Every structure is written in C-alpha cells, then in structure tokens.
Amino acid sequence: MSTFVKIKALRQSLSSSEAKLADFTLNSANAIRNLSSVELAKVVGVSQSSVVKFSQKLGYKGFPAFKLAVIDALNDETNEPKLHGKITLSDSLEQIAEKLLSSKLAVLTETKNLNEAVAVERAVELLKSAKRILICGIGGSALVAKDFSYKLQKLGIPAIAEPDGHAQIAYVSTFAKGDLVIAISESGMTREIAEVVKQAKTNDCAVISVTKFGSSLVADSADVKLYSVAEEESVRLSSILARTAQDFVIDILFIALTQSSRQGRKLLEHSNEVVSKFKNN
C-alpha cells in the first residue's frame, strides 16, 4: 500500500502533531527527500519524537524507512510530463490555478515555520545599523534582491543590488566593518554568491543569508541565517515557488523595519506622496 494511501486512511485518527506531519507529507512530499528527522520536525513545528511516532504508526521502524517509502511513492506516481510541481500538460486553466495557489500557500507556510523571530530581529538590527548594504543574488534571486533594494531605499537605507556576479565581488571588496551583505541563494551553493560572502567575511562585514534550510556554503558563513523553501530541479521549469518564498522573507524584513523605525515610516509616506502627486498630474 502506498504511503500516501496509508496517511489518507489514518488521517482522522492522528494526533494534532501527527496530523501536521501527515498534511506536510501529502502536500510537500518532495521536500522530505532532503530533510533529516530533526529538520522535518523543525519545518513542521513538532518534536522529533513526534516524527518517529508518526513513522511507526504508519508501520515503519523509524524515519529512515518512512523517508524511503515516501520516495518510492513519489517514484510510483504518474509519469505524465509536469510543467511545474504537480501541474501537468493535461491540466485545465482552473486546475493550474488551483494547484499553483495550493503550492504557493504551502511554500509560504513552510517558509514562515523555518524562520525564528530572534533571527529576523537580529537581521533587522543589522539592517538598521549598516553603513552600506549590498544585496546579492544571481538569476531569479537577483530580481528578489533588486526588489528589496528598492524597498530599503524608500526607508532611507542605502542599499545596492547589482545583478552581475563580478560586479558584486568587486563592490564587496571595498567593504569594511560596519557594512552589510545580504546573500540570496536558493541552493546556498551559488558560486558567485559564495565568493561575495567569502570576501565580506575577509573584510569583517556582517552577512545575512537567505537560502534553503540546512548547511551550505553561503549559510555556513552568515551571521544571521534566514531560510526559504527550495524546490527540486526535477519538478520545475522556473523558480516560481522559490521566488515566492524569497519574496516572503524580504517582505517580513521590510515590514519589521518599517514597524521599528519612525523615521523610516515618515520617509516611506513622503515617497508615496511624491509618486502619487506625479501620477495625478
């Protein structure tokens, strides 16, 4: 019997913690491929013992056996070509919209659960005290970086987002203590971003990382580690969900900054007024 079938059959008899694990498995099974029992417990918001008990309730000796069963169940699913995640070539527009909405909601929830308030608060303090800020990312992450730089500039915070990897490395080489790098990389292994972080630490700069959960070249060197949900390359044609998760993280930081800075709120209100007047002329 498929693991997914077992979970659906037992869903009504599960405890609240087990129900959370059940829903995560059914909605985000691919993520389990790269998670340990400790990591899964943290993402879902339950104890590690709950993960073990959930695995055993389904008939497995422990989490490793459960994880293998999930992978087997995924491999047994339909071989119909997928456009993105669970979206297939035969889906109607309504089905595409429903599946994409469901996927985005799941990604936002998982990303929220990955990030602790203390880490966000530390990131906000670094942003407020930084002399200069470089926000770096490559590809889709560069778009997120540019959006964040615009938001920070509206609060009167000097921030640059340069999409070219070589330019990022050149710019950070001029940084010193008191400056800040925000490194955005879905995998945490992007070569250019890892080099920027390396140069930043060499120059005694603070680093905030936004990467997938777990150890990576970028996150391991960061002073503050923030996380976004990463996608399996095999289930996507574009980084749609990755950008959704990264945008969520930077929006949390932006709102927290706005909330904590009266001067920032005044500047934001003023910039909105100026743009509004221009539009109405």
PDB file of C-alpha atoms in Angstrom:
ATOM      1  CA  MET A   1       0.000   0.000   0.000  1.00  0.00           C
ATOM      2  CA  SER A   2       1.321   3.463  -0.928  1.00  0.00           C
ATOM      3  CA  THR A   3       2.489   5.637   1.951  1.00  0.00           C
ATOM      4  CA  PHE A   4       0.144   8.362   0.762  1.00  0.00           C
ATOM      5  CA  VAL A   5      -2.800   5.971   0.819  1.00  0.00           C
ATOM      6  CA  LYS A   6      -1.898   4.923   4.376  1.00  0.00           C
ATOM      7  CA  ILE A   7      -1.741   8.524   5.530  1.00  0.00           C
ATOM      8  CA  LYS A   8      -5.103   9.403   3.995  1.00  0.00           C
ATOM      9  CA  ALA A   9      -6.675   6.317   5.603  1.00  0.00           C
ATOM     10  CA  LEU A  10      -5.320   7.183   9.067  1.00  0.00           C
ATOM     11  CA  ARG A  11      -5.740  10.967   8.799  1.00  0.00           C
ATOM     12  CA  GLN A  12      -8.805  11.201  11.064  1.00  0.00           C
ATOM     13  CA  SER A  13      -7.212   9.157  13.868  1.00  0.00           C
ATOM     14  CA  LEU A  14      -3.973  11.125  14.116  1.00  0.00           C
ATOM     15  CA  SER A  15      -2.969  13.448  16.947  1.00  0.00           C
ATOM     16  CA  SER A  16      -2.517  17.159  16.181  1.00  0.00           C
ATOM     17  CA  SER A  17       1.259  16.772  15.745  1.00  0.00           C
ATOM     18  CA  GLU A  18       0.839  13.707  13.576  1.00  0.00           C
ATOM     19  CA  ALA A  19      -1.811  15.489  11.511  1.00  0.00           C
ATOM     20  CA  LYS A  20       0.679  18.285  10.783  1.00  0.00           C
ATOM     21  CA  LEU A  21       3.206  15.715   9.597  1.00  0.00           C
ATOM     22  CA  ALA A  22       0.550  13.969   7.520  1.00  0.00           C
ATOM     23  CA  ASP A  23      -0.507  17.173   5.776  1.00  0.00           C
ATOM     24  CA  PHE A  24       3.099  18.175   5.113  1.00  0.00           C
ATOM     25  CA  THR A  25       3.839  14.764   3.614  1.00  0.00           C
ATOM     26  CA  LEU A  26       0.789  14.851   1.345  1.00  0.00           C
ATOM     27  CA  ASN A  27       1.328  18.453   0.221  1.00  0.00           C
ATOM     28  CA  SER A  28       5.130  18.700   0.124  1.00  0.00           C
ATOM     29  CA  ALA A  29       6.420  15.147  -0.192  1.00  0.00           C
ATOM     30  CA  ASN A  30       9.362  16.192  -2.377  1.00  0.00           C
ATOM     31  CA  ALA A  31      10.795  18.280   0.454  1.00  0.00           C
ATOM     32  CA  ILE A  32      11.156  15.176   2.640  1.00  0.00           C
ATOM     33  CA  ARG A  33      13.835  13.805   0.290  1.00  0.00           C
ATOM     34  CA  ASN A  34      16.405  16.248   1.686  1.00  0.00           C
ATOM     35  CA  LEU A  35      15.312  16.503   5.326  1.00  0.00           C
ATOM     36  CA  SER A  36      16.501  14.642   8.406  1.00  0.00           C
ATOM     37  CA  SER A  37      14.027  13.828  11.168  1.00  0.00           C
ATOM     38  CA  VAL A  38      15.282  16.842  13.136  1.00  0.00           C
ATOM     39  CA  GLU A  39      14.887  19.161  10.143  1.00  0.00           C
ATOM     40  CA  LEU A  40      11.436  17.819   9.312  1.00  0.00           C
ATOM     41  CA  ALA A  41      10.330  18.345  12.919  1.00  0.00           C
ATOM     42  CA  LYS A  42      11.538  21.965  12.827  1.00  0.00           C
ATOM     43  CA  VAL A  43       9.888  22.741   9.480  1.00  0.00           C
ATOM     44  CA  VAL A  44       6.534  21.311  10.541  1.00  0.00           C
ATOM     45  CA  GLY A  45       6.712  22.653  14.100  1.00  0.00           C
ATOM     46  CA  VAL A  46       6.614  19.406  16.064  1.00  0.00           C
ATOM     47  CA  SER A  47       9.073  17.410  18.197  1.00  0.00           C
ATOM     48  CA  GLN A  48      11.491  14.883  16.744  1.00  0.00           C
ATOM     49  CA  SER A  49       9.795  12.172  18.796  1.00  0.00           C
ATOM     50  CA  SER A  50       6.532  13.003  17.010  1.00  0.00           C
ATOM     51  CA  VAL A  51       8.259  12.325  13.686  1.00  0.00           C
ATOM     52  CA  VAL A  52       9.409   8.921  14.917  1.00  0.00           C
ATOM     53  CA  LYS A  53       5.995   8.032  16.367  1.00  0.00           C
ATOM     54  CA  PHE A  54       4.287   9.112  13.148  1.00  0.00           C
ATOM     55  CA  SER A  55       6.617   6.884  11.122  1.00  0.00           C
ATOM     56  CA  GLN A  56       5.936   3.938  13.410  1.00  0.00           C
ATOM     57  CA  LYS A  57       2.171   4.479  13.332  1.00  0.00           C
ATOM     58  CA  LEU A  58       2.349   4.074   9.561  1.00  0.00           C
ATOM     59  CA  GLY A  59       4.100   0.746  10.023  1.00  0.00           C
ATOM     60  CA  TYR A  60       7.746   1.713   9.566  1.00  0.00           C
ATOM     61  CA  LYS A  61      10.571   1.021  12.018  1.00  0.00           C
ATOM     62  CA  GLY A  62      11.663   4.645  12.025  1.00  0.00           C
ATOM     63  CA  PHE A  63      12.079   7.813   9.998  1.00  0.00           C
ATOM     64  CA  PRO A  64      14.675   6.431   7.520  1.00  0.00           C
ATOM     65  CA  ALA A  65      12.268   3.668   6.451  1.00  0.00           C
ATOM     66  CA  PHE A  66       9.404   6.167   6.226  1.00  0.00           C
ATOM     67  CA  LYS A  67      11.529   8.516   4.107  1.00  0.00           C
ATOM     68  CA  LEU A  68      12.389   5.701   1.673  1.00  0.00           C
ATOM     69  CA  ALA A  69       8.703   4.782   1.447  1.00  0.00           C
ATOM     70  CA  VAL A  70       7.805   8.387   0.591  1.00  0.00           C
ATOM     71  CA  ILE A  71      10.460   8.435  -2.147  1.00  0.00           C
ATOM     72  CA  ASP A  72       9.125   5.144  -3.526  1.00  0.00           C
ATOM     73  CA  ALA A  73       5.583   6.527  -3.512  1.00  0.00           C
ATOM     74  CA  LEU A  74       6.730   9.613  -5.396  1.00  0.00           C
ATOM     75  CA  ASN A  75       8.520   7.466  -7.976  1.00  0.00           C
ATOM     76  CA  ASP A  76       5.347   5.416  -8.479  1.00  0.00           C
ATOM     77  CA  GLU A  77       3.218   8.480  -9.252  1.00  0.00           C
ATOM     78  CA  THR A  78       2.122   9.241 -12.794  1.00  0.00           C
ATOM     79  CA  ASN A  79       4.868   9.707 -15.360  1.00  0.00           C
ATOM     80  CA  GLU A  80       2.858  12.345 -17.211  1.00  0.00           C
ATOM     81  CA  PRO A  81       5.123  15.315 -18.061  1.00  0.00           C
ATOM     82  CA  LYS A  82       4.933  18.011 -15.408  1.00  0.00           C
ATOM     83  CA  LEU A  83       5.183  21.719 -16.141  1.00  0.00           C
ATOM     84  CA  HIS A  84       5.761  22.715 -12.537  1.00  0.00           C
ATOM     85  CA  GLY A  85       5.332  20.712  -9.333  1.00  0.00           C
ATOM     86  CA  LYS A  86       2.048  18.830  -9.668  1.00  0.00           C
ATOM     87  CA  ILE A  87       0.915  20.796 -12.727  1.00  0.00           C
ATOM     88  CA  THR A  88       0.744  18.631 -15.854  1.00  0.00           C
ATOM     89  CA  LEU A  89       0.260  19.205 -19.574  1.00  0.00           C
ATOM     90  CA  SER A  90      -3.321  17.953 -19.422  1.00  0.00           C
ATOM     91  CA  ASP A  91      -4.483  20.292 -16.617  1.00  0.00           C
ATOM     92  CA  SER A  92      -7.168  22.831 -17.357  1.00  0.00           C
ATOM     93  CA  LEU A  93      -6.612  26.512 -16.546  1.00  0.00           C
ATOM     94  CA  GLU A  94      -8.756  26.096 -13.444  1.00  0.00           C
ATOM     95  CA  GLN A  95      -6.665  23.115 -12.292  1.00  0.00           C
ATOM     96  CA  ILE A  96      -3.438  25.031 -12.963  1.00  0.00           C
ATOM     97  CA  ALA A  97      -4.669  27.953 -10.877  1.00  0.00           C
ATOM     98  CA  GLU A  98      -5.798  25.712  -8.011  1.00  0.00           C
ATOM     99  CA  LYS A  99      -2.555  23.709  -7.948  1.00  0.00           C
ATOM    100  CA  LEU A 100      -0.376  26.804  -8.148  1.00  0.00           C
ATOM    101  CA  LEU A 101      -2.342  28.505  -5.366  1.00  0.00           C
ATOM    102  CA  SER A 102      -2.056  25.408  -3.186  1.00  0.00           C
ATOM    103  CA  SER A 103       1.684  25.168  -3.834  1.00  0.00           C
ATOM    104  CA  LYS A 104       2.266  28.833  -3.028  1.00  0.00           C
ATOM    105  CA  LEU A 105       0.281  28.634   0.208  1.00  0.00           C
ATOM    106  CA  ALA A 106       2.280  25.570   1.260  1.00  0.00           C
ATOM    107  CA  VAL A 107       5.585  27.303   0.445  1.00  0.00           C
ATOM    108  CA  LEU A 108       4.634  30.423   2.407  1.00  0.00           C
ATOM    109  CA  THR A 109       3.609  28.357   5.439  1.00  0.00           C
ATOM    110  CA  GLU A 110       6.789  26.271   5.351  1.00  0.00           C
ATOM    111  CA  THR A 111       8.978  29.358   4.968  1.00  0.00           C
ATOM    112  CA  LYS A 112       7.274  31.029   7.929  1.00  0.00           C
ATOM    113  CA  ASN A 113       7.897  27.945  10.069  1.00  0.00           C
ATOM    114  CA  LEU A 114      11.567  27.813   9.079  1.00  0.00           C
ATOM    115  CA  ASN A 115      12.391  31.302  10.372  1.00  0.00           C
ATOM    116  CA  GLU A 116      12.577  32.076  14.082  1.00  0.00           C
ATOM    117  CA  ALA A 117      11.642  35.524  15.364  1.00  0.00           C
ATOM    118  CA  VAL A 118      15.050  36.009  17.011  1.00  0.00           C
ATOM    119  CA  ALA A 119      16.817  35.597  13.647  1.00  0.00           C
ATOM    120  CA  VAL A 120      14.529  38.130  11.965  1.00  0.00           C
ATOM    121  CA  GLU A 121      15.064  40.580  14.833  1.00  0.00           C
ATOM    122  CA  ARG A 122      18.852  40.241  14.546  1.00  0.00           C
ATOM    123  CA  ALA A 123      18.626  40.811  10.796  1.00  0.00           C
ATOM    124  CA  VAL A 124      16.573  43.977  11.338  1.00  0.00           C
ATOM    125  CA  GLU A 125      19.159  45.361  13.770  1.00  0.00           C
ATOM    126  CA  LEU A 126      21.962  44.718  11.283  1.00  0.00           C
ATOM    127  CA  LEU A 127      19.984  46.455   8.539  1.00  0.00           C
ATOM    128  CA  LYS A 128      19.321  49.486  10.741  1.00  0.00           C
ATOM    129  CA  SER A 129      22.952  49.897  11.800  1.00  0.00           C
ATOM    130  CA  ALA A 130      24.699  49.165   8.483  1.00  0.00           C
ATOM    131  CA  LYS A 131      26.712  51.907   6.784  1.00  0.00           C
ATOM    132  CA  ARG A 132      26.455  50.341   3.326  1.00  0.00           C
ATOM    133  CA  ILE A 133      24.408  47.371   2.147  1.00  0.00           C
ATOM    134  CA  LEU A 134      24.944  45.058  -0.823  1.00  0.00           C
ATOM    135  CA  ILE A 135      22.102  42.683  -1.665  1.00  0.00           C
ATOM    136  CA  CYS A 136      23.351  39.971  -3.992  1.00  0.00           C
ATOM    137  CA  GLY A 137      21.664  37.239  -5.984  1.00  0.00           C
ATOM    138  CA  ILE A 138      22.001  35.574  -9.382  1.00  0.00           C
ATOM    139  CA  GLY A 139      19.183  34.818 -11.840  1.00  0.00           C
ATOM    140  CA  GLY A 140      15.757  34.773 -10.193  1.00  0.00           C
ATOM    141  CA  SER A 141      17.338  35.674  -6.850  1.00  0.00           C
ATOM    142  CA  ALA A 142      18.715  38.862  -8.441  1.00  0.00           C
ATOM    143  CA  LEU A 143      15.137  40.006  -9.083  1.00  0.00           C
ATOM    144  CA  VAL A 144      14.332  39.486  -5.408  1.00  0.00           C
ATOM    145  CA  ALA A 145      17.494  41.370  -4.431  1.00  0.00           C
ATOM    146  CA  LYS A 146      16.593  44.345  -6.655  1.00  0.00           C
ATOM    147  CA  ASP A 147      13.070  44.497  -5.212  1.00  0.00           C
ATOM    148  CA  PHE A 148      14.469  44.513  -1.670  1.00  0.00           C
ATOM    149  CA  SER A 149      16.919  47.303  -2.526  1.00  0.00           C
ATOM    150  CA  TYR A 150      14.017  49.465  -3.764  1.00  0.00           C
ATOM    151  CA  LYS A 151      12.101  48.822  -0.551  1.00  0.00           C
ATOM    152  CA  LEU A 152      15.073  49.705   1.659  1.00  0.00           C
ATOM    153  CA  GLN A 153      15.797  52.867  -0.324  1.00  0.00           C
ATOM    154  CA  LYS A 154      12.238  54.051   0.353  1.00  0.00           C
ATOM    155  CA  LEU A 155      13.051  53.803   4.070  1.00  0.00           C
ATOM    156  CA  GLY A 156      16.186  55.889   3.595  1.00  0.00           C
ATOM    157  CA  ILE A 157      18.500  52.884   3.942  1.00  0.00           C
ATOM    158  CA  PRO A 158      21.371  52.868   1.391  1.00  0.00           C
ATOM    159  CA  ALA A 159      21.196  49.538  -0.408  1.00  0.00           C
ATOM    160  CA  ILE A 160      22.567  48.406  -3.765  1.00  0.00           C
ATOM    161  CA  ALA A 161      21.500  45.308  -5.707  1.00  0.00           C
ATOM    162  CA  GLU A 162      23.857  44.632  -8.599  1.00  0.00           C
ATOM    163  CA  PRO A 163      22.806  41.633 -10.761  1.00  0.00           C
ATOM    164  CA  ASP A 164      26.257  40.969 -12.242  1.00  0.00           C
ATOM    165  CA  GLY A 165      28.267  38.488 -10.173  1.00  0.00           C
ATOM    166  CA  HIS A 166      31.651  40.025 -10.987  1.00  0.00           C
ATOM    167  CA  ALA A 167      30.401  43.500 -10.094  1.00  0.00           C
ATOM    168  CA  GLN A 168      29.133  42.158  -6.771  1.00  0.00           C
ATOM    169  CA  ILE A 169      32.551  40.725  -5.941  1.00  0.00           C
ATOM    170  CA  ALA A 170      34.296  43.961  -6.963  1.00  0.00           C
ATOM    171  CA  TYR A 171      31.949  46.094  -4.878  1.00  0.00           C
ATOM    172  CA  VAL A 172      32.165  43.969  -1.733  1.00  0.00           C
ATOM    173  CA  SER A 173      35.968  44.103  -1.942  1.00  0.00           C
ATOM    174  CA  THR A 174      35.632  47.780  -0.911  1.00  0.00           C
ATOM    175  CA  PHE A 175      33.513  46.947   2.140  1.00  0.00           C
ATOM    176  CA  ALA A 176      34.710  47.174   5.724  1.00  0.00           C
ATOM    177  CA  LYS A 177      33.483  46.623   9.258  1.00  0.00           C
ATOM    178  CA  GLY A 178      30.034  48.181   9.669  1.00  0.00           C
ATOM    179  CA  ASP A 179      28.935  47.303   6.134  1.00  0.00           C
ATOM    180  CA  LEU A 180      26.437  44.510   5.422  1.00  0.00           C
ATOM    181  CA  VAL A 181      25.912  41.873   2.738  1.00  0.00           C
ATOM    182  CA  ILE A 182      22.565  40.171   2.191  1.00  0.00           C
ATOM    183  CA  ALA A 183      23.225  36.981   0.230  1.00  0.00           C
ATOM    184  CA  ILE A 184      20.215  35.415  -1.519  1.00  0.00           C
ATOM    185  CA  SER A 185      20.721  31.959  -3.000  1.00  0.00           C
ATOM    186  CA  GLU A 186      18.061  29.268  -3.179  1.00  0.00           C
ATOM    187  CA  SER A 187      20.605  26.436  -3.034  1.00  0.00           C
ATOM    188  CA  GLY A 188      23.101  28.275  -0.844  1.00  0.00           C
ATOM    189  CA  MET A 189      25.771  26.940  -3.202  1.00  0.00           C
ATOM    190  CA  THR A 190      25.806  29.584  -5.956  1.00  0.00           C
ATOM    191  CA  ARG A 191      29.485  30.092  -6.773  1.00  0.00           C
ATOM    192  CA  GLU A 192      29.356  33.872  -7.233  1.00  0.00           C
ATOM    193  CA  ILE A 193      27.340  34.455  -4.063  1.00  0.00           C
ATOM    194  CA  ALA A 194      29.614  32.193  -2.027  1.00  0.00           C
ATOM    195  CA  GLU A 195      32.588  34.260  -3.191  1.00  0.00           C
ATOM    196  CA  VAL A 196      30.855  37.519  -2.240  1.00  0.00           C
ATOM    197  CA  VAL A 197      30.225  36.127   1.238  1.00  0.00           C
ATOM    198  CA  LYS A 198      33.844  34.976   1.497  1.00  0.00           C
ATOM    199  CA  GLN A 199      35.095  38.463   0.600  1.00  0.00           C
ATOM    200  CA  ALA A 200      32.660  40.046   3.044  1.00  0.00           C
ATOM    201  CA  LYS A 201      33.908  37.924   5.937  1.00  0.00           C
ATOM    202  CA  THR A 202      37.520  38.626   4.949  1.00  0.00           C
ATOM    203  CA  ASN A 203      36.707  42.343   5.279  1.00  0.00           C
ATOM    204  CA  ASP A 204      34.988  41.821   8.650  1.00  0.00           C
ATOM    205  CA  CYS A 205      31.498  42.595   7.273  1.00  0.00           C
ATOM    206  CA  ALA A 206      28.260  41.171   8.623  1.00  0.00           C
ATOM    207  CA  VAL A 207      26.317  38.758   6.396  1.00  0.00           C
ATOM    208  CA  ILE A 208      22.639  37.841   6.313  1.00  0.00           C
ATOM    209  CA  SER A 209      21.877  34.765   4.217  1.00  0.00           C
ATOM    210  CA  VAL A 210      18.577  33.723   2.623  1.00  0.00           C
ATOM    211  CA  THR A 211      18.975  30.122   1.491  1.00  0.00           C
ATOM    212  CA  LYS A 212      17.382  26.702   1.694  1.00  0.00           C
ATOM    213  CA  PHE A 213      17.260  25.150   5.142  1.00  0.00           C
ATOM    214  CA  GLY A 214      20.418  23.362   6.267  1.00  0.00           C
ATOM    215  CA  SER A 215      24.157  23.610   5.744  1.00  0.00           C
ATOM    216  CA  SER A 216      25.508  25.350   2.623  1.00  0.00           C
ATOM    217  CA  LEU A 217      28.492  27.433   1.519  1.00  0.00           C
ATOM    218  CA  VAL A 218      26.541  30.680   1.857  1.00  0.00           C
ATOM    219  CA  ALA A 219      24.591  29.975   5.050  1.00  0.00           C
ATOM    220  CA  ASP A 220      27.504  28.439   6.968  1.00  0.00           C
ATOM    221  CA  SER A 221      29.425  31.752   6.853  1.00  0.00           C
ATOM    222  CA  ALA A 222      26.457  34.036   7.627  1.00  0.00           C
ATOM    223  CA  ASP A 223      25.983  35.908  10.900  1.00  0.00           C
ATOM    224  CA  VAL A 224      22.210  35.622  10.544  1.00  0.00           C
ATOM    225  CA  LYS A 225      20.648  32.704   8.703  1.00  0.00           C
ATOM    226  CA  LEU A 226      17.189  33.112   7.171  1.00  0.00           C
ATOM    227  CA  TYR A 227      15.551  30.358   5.158  1.00  0.00           C
ATOM    228  CA  SER A 228      13.275  29.967   2.159  1.00  0.00           C
ATOM    229  CA  VAL A 229      11.820  26.729   0.825  1.00  0.00           C
ATOM    230  CA  ALA A 230      13.872  25.363  -2.077  1.00  0.00           C
ATOM    231  CA  GLU A 231      12.413  23.383  -4.972  1.00  0.00           C
ATOM    232  CA  GLU A 232      13.602  20.161  -6.551  1.00  0.00           C
ATOM    233  CA  GLU A 233      15.061  20.879 -10.006  1.00  0.00           C
ATOM    234  CA  SER A 234      13.221  17.828 -11.333  1.00  0.00           C
ATOM    235  CA  VAL A 235       9.775  19.297 -10.655  1.00  0.00           C
ATOM    236  CA  ARG A 236      10.128  22.797 -12.079  1.00  0.00           C
ATOM    237  CA  LEU A 237      10.722  24.740 -15.248  1.00  0.00           C
ATOM    238  CA  SER A 238      11.070  28.067 -13.466  1.00  0.00           C
ATOM    239  CA  SER A 239      11.827  29.251  -9.945  1.00  0.00           C
ATOM    240  CA  ILE A 240       8.225  30.316  -9.310  1.00  0.00           C
ATOM    241  CA  LEU A 241       7.879  28.909  -5.805  1.00  0.00           C
ATOM    242  CA  ALA A 242      11.465  29.747  -4.864  1.00  0.00           C
ATOM    243  CA  ARG A 243      10.860  33.437  -5.600  1.00  0.00           C
ATOM    244  CA  THR A 244       7.564  33.292  -3.714  1.00  0.00           C
ATOM    245  CA  ALA A 245       9.441  32.071  -0.629  1.00  0.00           C
ATOM    246  CA  GLN A 246      12.306  34.562  -1.003  1.00  0.00           C
ATOM    247  CA  ASP A 247       9.899  37.474  -1.530  1.00  0.00           C
ATOM    248  CA  PHE A 248       8.085  36.454   1.651  1.00  0.00           C
ATOM    249  CA  VAL A 249      11.317  36.626   3.664  1.00  0.00           C
ATOM    250  CA  ILE A 250      12.302  40.079   2.395  1.00  0.00           C
ATOM    251  CA  ASP A 251       8.764  41.384   2.889  1.00  0.00           C
ATOM    252  CA  ILE A 252       8.871  40.249   6.529  1.00  0.00           C
ATOM    253  CA  LEU A 253      12.141  42.154   6.964  1.00  0.00           C
ATOM    254  CA  PHE A 254      10.747  45.244   5.223  1.00  0.00           C
ATOM    255  CA  ILE A 255       7.606  45.353   7.360  1.00  0.00           C
ATOM    256  CA  ALA A 256       9.591  44.727  10.552  1.00  0.00           C
ATOM    257  CA  LEU A 257      11.934  47.594   9.625  1.00  0.00           C
ATOM    258  CA  THR A 258       9.010  49.904   8.882  1.00  0.00           C
ATOM    259  CA  GLN A 259       7.421  48.993  12.186  1.00  0.00           C
ATOM    260  CA  SER A 260      10.585  49.697  14.174  1.00  0.00           C
ATOM    261  CA  SER A 261      11.640  52.972  12.536  1.00  0.00           C
ATOM    262  CA  ARG A 262       9.546  56.147  12.895  1.00  0.00           C
ATOM    263  CA  GLN A 263      11.923  57.993  10.583  1.00  0.00           C
ATOM    264  CA  GLY A 264      11.646  55.189   8.043  1.00  0.00           C
ATOM    265  CA  ARG A 265       7.843  55.393   8.121  1.00  0.00           C
ATOM    266  CA  LYS A 266       7.992  59.148   7.506  1.00  0.00           C
ATOM    267  CA  LEU A 267      10.298  58.703   4.522  1.00  0.00           C
ATOM    268  CA  LEU A 268       8.083  55.936   3.120  1.00  0.00           C
ATOM    269  CA  GLU A 269       4.978  58.113   3.459  1.00  0.00           C
ATOM    270  CA  HIS A 270       6.771  61.015   1.804  1.00  0.00           C
ATOM    271  CA  SER A 271       7.993  58.931  -1.150  1.00  0.00           C
ATOM    272  CA  ASN A 272       4.477  57.535  -1.644  1.00  0.00           C
ATOM    273  CA  GLU A 273       3.061  61.083  -1.645  1.00  0.00           C
ATOM    274  CA  VAL A 274       5.607  62.279  -4.212  1.00  0.00           C
ATOM    275  CA  VAL A 275       4.883  59.367  -6.560  1.00  0.00           C
ATOM    276  CA  SER A 276       1.128  59.805  -6.094  1.00  0.00           C
ATOM    277  CA  LYS A 277       1.314  63.525  -6.988  1.00  0.00           C
ATOM    278  CA  PHE A 278       3.334  62.724 -10.099  1.00  0.00           C
ATOM    279  CA  LYS A 279       0.778  60.143 -11.237  1.00  0.00           C
ATOM    280  CA  ASN A 280      -2.112  62.551 -10.743  1.00  0.00           C
ATOM    281  CA  ASN A 281      -0.515  65.418 -12.686  1.00  0.00           C
TER     282      ASN A 281
END
